[in-house]
mmCIF file of C-alpha atoms in Angstrom:
data_model
loop_
_atom_site.group_PDB
_atom_site.id
_atom_site.type_symbol
_atom_site.label_atom_id
_atom_site.label_comp_id
_atom_site.label_asym_id
_atom_site.label_seq_id
_atom_site.Cartn_x
_atom_site.Cartn_y
_atom_site.Cartn_z
ATOM 1 C CA MET A 794 -0.106 -0.110 -0.039
ATOM 2 C CA GLN A 795 2.763 2.356 -1.029
ATOM 3 C CA THR A 796 2.388 5.751 -2.653
ATOM 4 C CA GLU A 797 4.832 8.759 -3.378
ATOM 5 C CA LEU A 798 3.842 10.263 -0.027
ATOM 6 C CA SER A 799 4.101 7.099 2.185
ATOM 7 C CA LYS A 800 7.587 6.436 0.583
ATOM 8 C CA LYS A 801 8.630 10.228 1.342
ATOM 9 C CA LEU A 802 7.728 9.525 5.107
ATOM 10 C CA GLY A 803 9.327 6.121 5.153
ATOM 11 C CA ILE A 804 6.147 4.108 6.163
ATOM 12 C CA GLU A 805 4.978 0.899 4.784
ATOM 13 C CA HIS A 806 1.433 1.770 4.478
ATOM 14 C CA ALA A 807 -0.173 4.831 3.252
ATOM 15 C CA ILE A 808 -2.516 4.962 6.499
ATOM 16 C CA PHE A 809 -2.638 7.888 8.612
ATOM 17 C CA GLY A 810 -4.221 7.307 11.980
ATOM 18 C CA PHE A 811 -5.505 10.252 14.120
ATOM 19 C CA THR A 812 -6.133 9.418 17.847
ATOM 20 C CA PRO A 813 -6.010 11.271 21.042
ATOM 21 C CA PHE A 814 -4.502 8.260 22.796
ATOM 22 C CA PRO A 815 -0.671 7.936 22.653
ATOM 23 C CA ALA A 816 -0.750 4.072 22.836
ATOM 24 C CA VAL A 817 -2.971 4.006 19.876
ATOM 25 C CA ALA A 818 -0.746 6.558 17.921
ATOM 26 C CA ALA A 819 2.403 4.488 18.677
ATOM 27 C CA ALA A 820 0.866 1.173 17.735
ATOM 28 C CA ILE A 821 -0.172 2.567 14.199
ATOM 29 C CA SER A 822 3.287 3.680 13.538
ATOM 30 C CA ARG A 823 4.708 0.291 14.831
ATOM 31 C CA ALA A 824 2.146 -1.520 12.459
ATOM 32 C CA GLY A 825 3.691 0.296 9.461
ATOM 33 C CA GLY A 826 1.200 3.400 9.157
ATOM 34 C CA PHE A 827 1.684 6.872 10.522
ATOM 35 C CA GLY A 828 0.301 7.625 13.966
ATOM 36 C CA VAL A 829 -0.881 11.211 14.628
ATOM 37 C CA LEU A 830 -1.495 12.178 18.131
ATOM 38 C CA GLY A 831 -4.311 14.623 18.795
ATOM 39 C CA ALA A 832 -3.219 17.521 21.189
ATOM 40 C CA VAL A 833 -6.275 19.367 21.730
ATOM 41 C CA ARG A 834 -6.843 17.772 25.265
ATOM 42 C CA TYR A 835 -3.492 18.797 26.573
ATOM 43 C CA THR A 836 -4.029 21.871 28.339
ATOM 44 C CA ALA A 837 -0.641 21.457 30.326
ATOM 45 C CA PRO A 838 2.469 21.559 28.275
ATOM 46 C CA ASP A 839 4.019 19.093 30.719
ATOM 47 C CA ASP A 840 1.380 16.449 30.109
ATOM 48 C CA LEU A 841 1.994 16.701 26.319
ATOM 49 C CA ALA A 842 5.790 16.394 27.032
ATOM 50 C CA ARG A 843 5.083 13.551 29.146
ATOM 51 C CA ASP A 844 3.147 11.649 26.427
ATOM 52 C CA LEU A 845 5.467 12.554 23.746
ATOM 53 C CA ASP A 846 8.423 11.154 25.683
ATOM 54 C CA TRP A 847 6.426 8.007 25.894
ATOM 55 C CA MET A 848 5.702 8.065 22.193
ATOM 56 C CA GLU A 849 9.447 8.311 21.547
ATOM 57 C CA GLU A 850 10.060 5.112 23.697
ATOM 58 C CA HIS A 851 7.381 3.060 22.027
ATOM 59 C CA VAL A 852 7.287 3.859 18.378
ATOM 60 C CA ASP A 853 10.412 1.684 17.678
ATOM 61 C CA GLY A 854 11.948 4.568 15.528
ATOM 62 C CA ALA A 855 8.936 4.960 13.342
ATOM 63 C CA PRO A 856 7.673 8.389 12.297
ATOM 64 C CA TYR A 857 4.705 9.949 13.819
ATOM 65 C CA GLY A 858 3.105 13.456 13.972
ATOM 66 C CA LEU A 859 0.919 15.805 16.084
ATOM 67 C CA ASP A 860 -2.630 17.283 15.287
ATOM 68 C CA VAL A 861 -3.556 20.595 16.900
ATOM 69 C CA VAL A 862 -6.545 22.912 16.615
ATOM 70 C CA MET A 863 -6.126 26.466 15.683
ATOM 71 C CA PRO A 864 -9.215 27.990 14.360
ATOM 72 C CA ALA A 865 -9.153 30.099 11.436
ATOM 73 C CA LYS A 866 -11.517 32.470 13.120
ATOM 74 C CA LYS A 867 -11.112 33.201 16.762
ATOM 75 C CA VAL A 868 -12.922 35.108 19.556
ATOM 76 C CA GLU A 869 -11.272 38.386 20.138
ATOM 77 C CA GLY A 870 -11.871 41.456 22.414
ATOM 78 C CA PRO A 871 -12.184 44.971 21.609
ATOM 79 C CA ASN A 872 -9.338 46.186 19.426
ATOM 80 C CA HIS A 873 -8.575 42.557 18.449
ATOM 81 C CA GLN A 874 -6.643 41.723 21.683
ATOM 82 C CA ASN A 875 -6.242 38.010 22.588
ATOM 83 C CA LEU A 876 -8.482 36.914 25.157
ATOM 84 C CA THR A 877 -7.832 34.607 28.240
ATOM 85 C CA GLU A 878 -10.019 31.652 29.102
ATOM 86 C CA ALA A 879 -11.382 33.798 32.016
ATOM 87 C CA ASP A 880 -12.397 36.544 29.447
ATOM 88 C CA VAL A 881 -14.018 34.047 27.257
ATOM 89 C CA GLU A 882 -15.825 32.323 30.314
ATOM 90 C CA ALA A 883 -17.408 35.815 30.991
ATOM 91 C CA MET A 884 -18.958 35.939 27.530
ATOM 92 C CA ILE A 885 -21.213 32.831 28.172
ATOM 93 C CA PRO A 886 -24.888 34.027 28.835
ATOM 94 C CA GLU A 887 -26.479 33.018 32.032
ATOM 95 C CA GLY A 888 -29.343 31.521 30.133
ATOM 96 C CA HIS A 889 -27.125 28.932 28.533
ATOM 97 C CA ARG A 890 -25.671 28.096 31.712
ATOM 98 C CA GLN A 891 -29.208 27.536 33.394
ATOM 99 C CA PHE A 892 -30.040 25.215 30.428
ATOM 100 C CA VAL A 893 -27.107 22.971 30.992
ATOM 101 C CA ARG A 894 -28.040 22.877 34.707
ATOM 102 C CA ASP A 895 -31.571 22.010 33.788
ATOM 103 C CA THR A 896 -30.654 19.309 31.364
ATOM 104 C CA LEU A 897 -28.411 17.513 33.764
ATOM 105 C CA ALA A 898 -30.959 17.727 36.711
ATOM 106 C CA LYS A 899 -33.483 16.098 34.178
ATOM 107 C CA HIS A 900 -31.359 13.083 33.932
ATOM 108 C CA GLY A 901 -30.316 13.092 37.489
ATOM 109 C CA VAL A 902 -26.473 13.690 36.792
ATOM 110 C CA PRO A 903 -24.613 13.952 40.206
ATOM 111 C CA GLU A 904 -22.312 17.000 40.889
ATOM 112 C CA LEU A 905 -18.498 16.406 40.739
ATOM 113 C CA ALA A 906 -16.911 16.044 44.001
ATOM 114 C CA GLU A 907 -16.067 19.109 45.836
ATOM 115 C CA GLY A 908 -12.728 20.626 44.643
ATOM 116 C CA GLU A 909 -12.546 18.226 41.601
ATOM 117 C CA ALA A 910 -11.795 20.039 38.514
ATOM 118 C CA SER A 911 -13.533 19.042 35.075
ATOM 119 C CA GLY A 912 -11.141 16.770 33.204
ATOM 120 C CA TRP A 913 -12.660 17.860 29.978
ATOM 121 C CA ARG A 914 -11.596 21.260 29.006
ATOM 122 C CA ILE A 915 -11.890 22.399 25.336
ATOM 123 C CA THR A 916 -9.156 25.326 25.769
ATOM 124 C CA GLY A 917 -7.249 23.814 23.026
ATOM 125 C CA TRP A 918 -9.478 25.515 20.512
ATOM 126 C CA MET A 919 -7.864 28.803 21.536
ATOM 127 C CA GLU A 920 -4.763 29.602 19.604
ATOM 128 C CA GLN A 921 -2.485 30.386 22.485
ATOM 129 C CA VAL A 922 -2.941 26.955 23.837
ATOM 130 C CA ALA A 923 -2.055 25.360 20.627
ATOM 131 C CA ARG A 924 1.017 27.731 20.467
ATOM 132 C CA ASN A 925 2.114 26.473 23.811
ATOM 133 C CA GLN A 926 1.540 22.795 22.666
ATOM 134 C CA LEU A 927 3.918 23.470 19.475
ATOM 135 C CA ASP A 928 6.611 25.071 21.672
ATOM 136 C CA VAL A 929 6.853 21.521 23.340
ATOM 137 C CA ALA A 930 6.181 19.503 20.178
ATOM 138 C CA PHE A 931 8.973 21.048 18.173
ATOM 139 C CA ASP A 932 11.450 19.702 20.562
ATOM 140 C CA TYR A 933 10.489 16.377 19.321
ATOM 141 C CA PRO A 934 11.281 14.692 15.939
ATOM 142 C CA ILE A 935 7.714 14.821 14.704
ATOM 143 C CA LYS A 936 7.514 14.477 10.911
ATOM 144 C CA LEU A 937 4.136 16.104 10.409
ATOM 145 C CA LEU A 938 1.904 18.743 12.076
ATOM 146 C CA ALA A 939 -1.672 18.668 11.080
ATOM 147 C CA ASN A 940 -4.241 21.357 11.793
ATOM 148 C CA ALA A 941 -7.977 20.417 12.051
ATOM 149 C CA LEU A 942 -9.601 23.933 11.393
ATOM 150 C CA GLY A 943 -8.167 25.517 8.400
ATOM 151 C CA SER A 944 -4.639 26.361 7.762
ATOM 152 C CA PRO A 945 -2.365 27.112 10.649
ATOM 153 C CA PRO A 946 -0.982 30.765 10.789
ATOM 154 C CA ALA A 947 1.757 31.564 8.392
ATOM 155 C CA ASP A 948 4.409 31.820 11.108
ATOM 156 C CA VAL A 949 3.648 28.452 12.290
ATOM 157 C CA VAL A 950 3.837 26.844 8.767
ATOM 158 C CA ARG A 951 7.082 28.641 8.351
ATOM 159 C CA ARG A 952 8.470 27.277 11.731
ATOM 160 C CA ALA A 953 7.373 23.804 10.824
ATOM 161 C CA HIS A 954 9.060 24.039 7.439
ATOM 162 C CA ASP A 955 12.332 25.349 9.045
ATOM 163 C CA GLN A 956 12.362 22.024 11.087
ATOM 164 C CA ASN A 957 11.601 19.947 8.037
ATOM 165 C CA VAL A 958 8.074 19.140 9.339
ATOM 166 C CA LEU A 959 5.485 18.615 6.771
ATOM 167 C CA VAL A 960 2.343 20.601 7.368
ATOM 168 C CA ALA A 961 -1.263 19.050 6.768
ATOM 169 C CA ALA A 962 -4.605 20.858 7.103
ATOM 170 C CA LEU A 963 -8.166 19.277 6.850
ATOM 171 C CA ALA A 964 -10.588 20.538 4.175
ATOM 172 C CA GLY A 965 -14.198 19.943 3.625
ATOM 173 C CA SER A 966 -14.520 21.345 0.285
ATOM 174 C CA ALA A 967 -12.397 22.078 -2.916
ATOM 175 C CA ARG A 968 -12.391 25.636 -2.067
ATOM 176 C CA HIS A 969 -10.881 25.059 1.354
ATOM 177 C CA ALA A 970 -8.466 22.824 -0.226
ATOM 178 C CA ARG A 971 -7.059 25.647 -2.552
ATOM 179 C CA LYS A 972 -6.913 27.919 0.443
ATOM 180 C CA HIS A 973 -4.528 25.475 2.131
ATOM 181 C CA ALA A 974 -2.388 25.179 -1.052
ATOM 182 C CA ASP A 975 -2.031 28.915 -1.398
ATOM 183 C CA ALA A 976 -1.111 28.920 2.314
ATOM 184 C CA GLY A 977 1.854 26.638 1.648
ATOM 185 C CA ILE A 978 0.338 23.628 3.257
ATOM 186 C CA ASP A 979 2.187 20.319 2.083
ATOM 187 C CA ILE A 980 -0.750 17.753 2.365
ATOM 188 C CA VAL A 981 -4.486 18.308 2.185
ATOM 189 C CA VAL A 982 -6.649 16.048 4.084
ATOM 190 C CA ALA A 983 -10.052 15.806 2.296
ATOM 191 C CA GLN A 984 -12.536 15.048 5.148
ATOM 192 C CA GLY A 985 -16.041 13.977 3.856
ATOM 193 C CA TYR A 986 -19.445 14.513 5.400
ATOM 194 C CA GLU A 987 -19.224 10.888 6.880
ATOM 195 C CA ALA A 988 -16.331 11.684 9.168
ATOM 196 C CA GLY A 989 -16.423 11.847 12.937
ATOM 197 C CA GLY A 990 -15.732 15.231 14.604
ATOM 198 C CA HIS A 991 -15.662 18.460 12.714
ATOM 199 C CA THR A 992 -16.787 18.047 9.172
ATOM 200 C CA GLY A 993 -18.434 19.756 6.191
ATOM 201 C CA GLU A 994 -21.387 18.736 4.274
ATOM 202 C CA ILE A 995 -19.645 17.012 1.116
ATOM 203 C CA ALA A 996 -19.368 13.500 1.058
ATOM 204 C CA SER A 997 -15.928 11.586 0.499
ATOM 205 C CA MET A 998 -16.882 10.093 -2.871
ATOM 206 C CA VAL A 999 -17.305 13.543 -4.306
ATOM 207 C CA LEU A 1000 -14.905 15.372 -2.186
ATOM 208 C CA THR A 1001 -11.726 13.402 -2.664
ATOM 209 C CA PRO A 1002 -11.491 13.769 -6.556
ATOM 210 C CA GLU A 1003 -12.353 17.365 -6.292
ATOM 211 C CA ALA A 1004 -9.694 18.062 -3.701
ATOM 212 C CA VAL A 1005 -7.083 15.894 -5.829
ATOM 213 C CA ASP A 1006 -7.891 18.170 -8.997
ATOM 214 C CA ALA A 1007 -7.897 21.516 -6.791
ATOM 215 C CA VAL A 1008 -4.477 21.095 -5.334
ATOM 216 C CA SER A 1009 -2.436 18.705 -7.772
ATOM 217 C CA PRO A 1010 0.369 17.951 -7.557
ATOM 218 C CA LEU A 1011 -0.018 18.380 -3.787
ATOM 219 C CA PRO A 1012 -0.663 15.107 -1.933
ATOM 220 C CA VAL A 1013 -4.223 14.589 -0.811
ATOM 221 C CA LEU A 1014 -5.487 12.087 1.941
ATOM 222 C CA ALA A 1015 -8.830 10.810 1.861
ATOM 223 C CA ALA A 1016 -10.853 10.966 5.170
ATOM 224 C CA GLY A 1017 -14.470 10.224 6.361
ATOM 225 C CA GLY A 1018 -16.377 6.731 6.265
ATOM 226 C CA ILE A 1019 -13.158 4.724 5.726
ATOM 227 C CA GLY A 1020 -12.742 1.595 7.587
ATOM 228 C CA SER A 1021 -11.902 -1.295 5.266
ATOM 229 C CA GLY A 1022 -9.231 -1.937 2.800
ATOM 230 C CA GLU A 1023 -11.635 -1.851 0.045
ATOM 231 C CA GLN A 1024 -12.286 1.723 0.775
ATOM 232 C CA ILE A 1025 -8.781 2.491 0.928
ATOM 233 C CA ALA A 1026 -8.294 1.094 -2.566
ATOM 234 C CA ALA A 1027 -11.213 3.284 -3.679
ATOM 235 C CA ALA A 1028 -9.722 6.301 -2.123
ATOM 236 C CA LEU A 1029 -6.367 5.682 -4.050
ATOM 237 C CA ALA A 1030 -8.263 5.056 -7.144
ATOM 238 C CA LEU A 1031 -9.868 8.330 -6.814
ATOM 239 C CA GLY A 1032 -6.399 10.040 -6.661
ATOM 240 C CA ALA A 1033 -5.497 10.342 -2.895
ATOM 241 C CA GLN A 1034 -2.045 9.190 -1.816
ATOM 242 C CA GLY A 1035 -3.194 7.714 1.289
ATOM 243 C CA VAL A 1036 -6.298 7.837 4.111
ATOM 244 C CA TRP A 1037 -6.668 9.504 7.148
ATOM 245 C CA LEU A 1038 -8.541 7.304 9.819
ATOM 246 C CA GLY A 1039 -9.763 8.416 13.100
ATOM 247 C CA SER A 1040 -12.932 6.848 14.510
ATOM 248 C CA LEU A 1041 -11.719 3.278 13.664
ATOM 249 C CA TRP A 1042 -9.131 3.292 16.440
ATOM 250 C CA LEU A 1043 -11.698 4.146 19.161
ATOM 251 C CA THR A 1044 -12.568 0.489 19.705
ATOM 252 C CA THR A 1045 -9.016 -0.733 19.560
ATOM 253 C CA THR A 1046 -7.843 -2.535 22.751
ATOM 254 C CA GLU A 1047 -5.113 0.264 23.105
ATOM 255 C CA ALA A 1048 -7.627 3.018 23.324
ATOM 256 C CA ASP A 1049 -8.394 4.304 26.669
ATOM 257 C CA LEU A 1050 -11.936 5.761 26.641
ATOM 258 C CA HIS A 1051 -12.177 5.330 30.611
ATOM 259 C CA SER A 1052 -15.828 4.117 30.242
ATOM 260 C CA ARG A 1053 -16.965 0.600 29.413
ATOM 261 C CA ALA A 1054 -20.477 1.825 28.809
ATOM 262 C CA LEU A 1055 -19.333 4.263 26.090
ATOM 263 C CA THR A 1056 -17.278 1.387 24.386
ATOM 264 C CA GLY A 1057 -20.460 -0.423 24.509
ATOM 265 C CA LYS A 1058 -22.452 2.101 22.897
ATOM 266 C CA LEU A 1059 -19.939 2.339 19.991
ATOM 267 C CA LEU A 1060 -19.777 -1.507 19.482
ATOM 268 C CA ALA A 1061 -23.686 -1.399 19.240
ATOM 269 C CA ALA A 1062 -24.067 1.655 17.168
ATOM 270 C CA GLY A 1063 -25.027 1.578 13.530
ATOM 271 C CA SER A 1064 -24.007 3.939 10.693
ATOM 272 C CA GLY A 1065 -27.313 5.690 11.167
ATOM 273 C CA ASP A 1066 -26.707 6.620 14.773
ATOM 274 C CA THR A 1067 -24.552 9.484 14.425
ATOM 275 C CA VAL A 1068 -25.492 13.255 14.001
ATOM 276 C CA ARG A 1069 -23.574 16.518 12.946
ATOM 277 C CA SER A 1070 -24.297 18.685 15.845
ATOM 278 C CA ARG A 1071 -22.818 21.875 17.494
ATOM 279 C CA ALA A 1072 -23.515 20.598 20.927
ATOM 280 C CA LEU A 1073 -19.815 19.742 21.906
ATOM 281 C CA THR A 1074 -17.736 22.681 20.581
ATOM 282 C CA GLY A 1075 -20.196 25.198 18.806
ATOM 283 C CA LYS A 1076 -19.098 23.869 15.124
ATOM 284 C CA PRO A 1077 -20.713 21.143 13.419
ATOM 285 C CA ALA A 1078 -19.001 17.865 14.649
ATOM 286 C CA ARG A 1079 -20.301 14.226 13.785
ATOM 287 C CA GLN A 1080 -20.879 12.336 17.103
ATOM 288 C CA LEU A 1081 -23.212 9.732 18.575
ATOM 289 C CA ARG A 1082 -26.691 10.873 18.682
ATOM 290 C CA THR A 1083 -27.870 11.112 22.314
ATOM 291 C CA GLU A 1084 -30.349 12.968 24.292
ATOM 292 C CA TRP A 1085 -27.711 15.441 25.011
ATOM 293 C CA THR A 1086 -27.365 16.258 21.400
ATOM 294 C CA ASP A 1087 -31.064 16.155 20.831
ATOM 295 C CA ALA A 1088 -31.482 18.874 23.622
ATOM 296 C CA TRP A 1089 -29.043 21.238 22.015
ATOM 297 C CA ASP A 1090 -30.553 20.794 18.552
ATOM 298 C CA ASP A 1091 -34.267 21.260 19.592
ATOM 299 C CA PRO A 1092 -35.462 24.671 18.407
ATOM 300 C CA SER A 1093 -37.177 25.255 21.589
ATOM 301 C CA GLY A 1094 -33.618 25.449 23.525
ATOM 302 C CA PRO A 1095 -31.299 28.318 23.497
ATOM 303 C CA GLY A 1096 -29.210 27.016 20.719
ATOM 304 C CA THR A 1097 -25.514 26.383 20.626
ATOM 305 C CA LEU A 1098 -22.775 29.212 21.358
ATOM 306 C CA PRO A 1099 -19.864 29.633 18.712
ATOM 307 C CA MET A 1100 -16.469 28.109 19.429
ATOM 308 C CA PRO A 1101 -14.774 28.373 21.961
ATOM 309 C CA LEU A 1102 -17.808 29.439 24.056
ATOM 310 C CA GLN A 1103 -19.661 26.138 23.533
ATOM 311 C CA GLY A 1104 -16.836 24.154 24.641
ATOM 312 C CA LEU A 1105 -16.145 25.939 27.782
ATOM 313 C CA LEU A 1106 -19.758 25.886 28.569
ATOM 314 C CA VAL A 1107 -20.419 22.221 28.408
ATOM 315 C CA ALA A 1108 -16.820 21.135 29.664
ATOM 316 C CA GLU A 1109 -17.938 20.309 33.288
ATOM 317 C CA ALA A 1110 -21.107 18.826 32.041
ATOM 318 C CA VAL A 1111 -19.321 16.393 29.620
ATOM 319 C CA SER A 1112 -17.113 15.474 32.514
ATOM 320 C CA ARG A 1113 -20.036 14.516 34.745
ATOM 321 C CA ILE A 1114 -21.694 12.682 32.121
ATOM 322 C CA GLN A 1115 -18.707 10.660 31.265
ATOM 323 C CA LYS A 1116 -17.660 10.074 34.987
ATOM 324 C CA TYR A 1117 -21.020 8.826 35.973
ATOM 325 C CA GLU A 1118 -21.743 7.035 32.667
ATOM 326 C CA VAL A 1119 -25.256 8.467 32.139
ATOM 327 C CA ASP A 1120 -26.224 6.396 29.411
ATOM 328 C CA PRO A 1121 -28.987 8.583 27.655
ATOM 329 C CA LEU A 1122 -26.579 11.504 27.337
ATOM 330 C CA LEU A 1123 -23.285 9.571 27.040
ATOM 331 C CA GLY A 1124 -21.779 10.162 23.459
ATOM 332 C CA THR A 1125 -18.315 10.815 21.724
ATOM 333 C CA PRO A 1126 -17.422 12.177 18.376
ATOM 334 C CA VAL A 1127 -17.271 9.301 15.844
ATOM 335 C CA GLY A 1128 -17.972 8.836 12.138
ATOM 336 C CA GLN A 1129 -20.610 6.893 10.305
ATOM 337 C CA ILE A 1130 -17.933 4.018 9.967
ATOM 338 C CA VAL A 1131 -18.958 3.280 13.771
ATOM 339 C CA GLY A 1132 -21.411 0.643 12.001
ATOM 340 C CA ARG A 1133 -18.263 -1.461 11.116
ATOM 341 C CA MET A 1134 -16.778 -1.128 14.638
ATOM 342 C CA THR A 1135 -18.253 -4.274 16.125
ATOM 343 C CA SER A 1136 -15.566 -5.577 18.126
ATOM 344 C CA GLU A 1137 -12.458 -4.780 20.190
ATOM 345 C CA ARG A 1138 -9.336 -5.473 18.456
ATOM 346 C CA PRO A 1139 -5.716 -4.537 18.836
ATOM 347 C CA VAL A 1140 -4.340 -1.990 16.228
ATOM 348 C CA GLN A 1141 -2.329 -4.654 14.675
ATOM 349 C CA ALA A 1142 -5.432 -6.838 13.985
ATOM 350 C CA VAL A 1143 -7.059 -3.702 12.341
ATOM 351 C CA PHE A 1144 -4.102 -3.168 10.055
ATOM 352 C CA ASP A 1145 -3.938 -6.876 9.054
ATOM 353 C CA ASP A 1146 -7.693 -6.625 8.023
ATOM 354 C CA LEU A 1147 -7.165 -3.351 6.268
ATOM 355 C CA THR A 1148 -4.157 -4.645 4.213
ATOM 356 C CA CYS A 1149 -6.166 -7.799 3.362
ATOM 357 C CA GLY A 1150 -9.106 -5.975 2.178
ATOM 358 C CA PHE A 1151 -6.866 -3.874 0.125
ATOM 359 C CA GLU A 1152 -5.406 -6.890 -1.429
ATOM 360 C CA ARG A 1153 -8.788 -8.258 -2.304
ATOM 361 C CA ALA A 1154 -9.883 -5.068 -3.942
ATOM 362 C CA VAL A 1155 -6.806 -4.907 -6.172
ATOM 363 C CA ASP A 1156 -7.214 -8.416 -7.131
ATOM 364 C CA ARG A 1157 -11.025 -7.769 -7.862
ATOM 365 C CA ILE A 1158 -10.094 -4.736 -10.241
ATOM 366 C CA ASN A 1159 -7.311 -6.687 -11.896
ATOM 367 C CA ARG A 1160 -9.950 -9.471 -12.844
ATOM 368 C CA ILE A 1161 -12.359 -6.861 -14.011
ATOM 369 C CA ALA A 1162 -9.664 -5.392 -16.168
ATOM 370 C CA GLY A 1163 -8.605 -8.721 -17.578
ATOM 371 C CA ARG A 1164 -5.369 -8.716 -15.580
ATOM 372 C CA SER A 1165 -5.855 -11.755 -13.459
ATOM 373 C CA GLY A 1166 -2.851 -12.960 -11.726
ATOM 374 C CA GLN A 1167 -0.900 -9.694 -12.137
ATOM 375 C CA SER A 1168 -0.188 -7.477 -9.203
#
């Protein structure tokens, strides 16, 4: 499963795996893919450094990368000054806070223990937090820096290139892809509607070839709804130089969701059990549909706030829902591929399945083209 890009990065398979879990990212790199660690949950630079130290010890010399979130648009104060987390918190209307309290009370969600801080703070959506993460990451031999919400600022792109780090950015349309190319991005991740997390409205089958045509000769990775080797073969046939997979790793044995109930919901979910909702961050993000997403999407409610206000507003609530495993409200970002995630398997087993499926697809196409027996 080799492409020009995979050869450039020195990986065996053109499979890029995004995950918030260091153990999963390391296992992806060891299996011959390219593990990409999501940094958004690291609000303390020391915590990120600790896990990058761990990655260094467990990738067996294989390459890996980091994914940060630097929104193209940010909340600013008067005269465009940067805002602190406290400044942003103060902008949240009391009516929205009351809606959160009422929704949690309706479902009997217990309070956190006195003095217990929320373990789920979406401050990584704030640019300065991401910059602090980069100050740590560039001390490590990362080979790729990816940004999930638009192109990184020009100075970040220059800094990465000065350290021979490739820069990738996610795009939900050909127009976004061209903007990335103009910004000096090295790799465009064309993320279709089916994907988990923040995603646009164009399906992968349409988006991938459009992005390939828009930014050629820049390499494009296909993302969204991909969870089999046959789908990888389809993505490469559409012109992609690899695939970007995220949701598929959530039910691997190396993943650490801290909730057997949530793992059970993922294993039981079908491809129709997700929804694009602004409930989590303020931007449309595909996630499991729950009574929590239904409440925020209900026209009778107050509606969601823009990023990063929504993430700060619901941070403690999400921590409480997860800690106490309140089933009707319990969810996570995940793509429509969740319907294929029916068992817990090690990362290596997932790779074995992907590569075998890819070989089956190539053999099938060869037979159709009258090239049976050729590779």
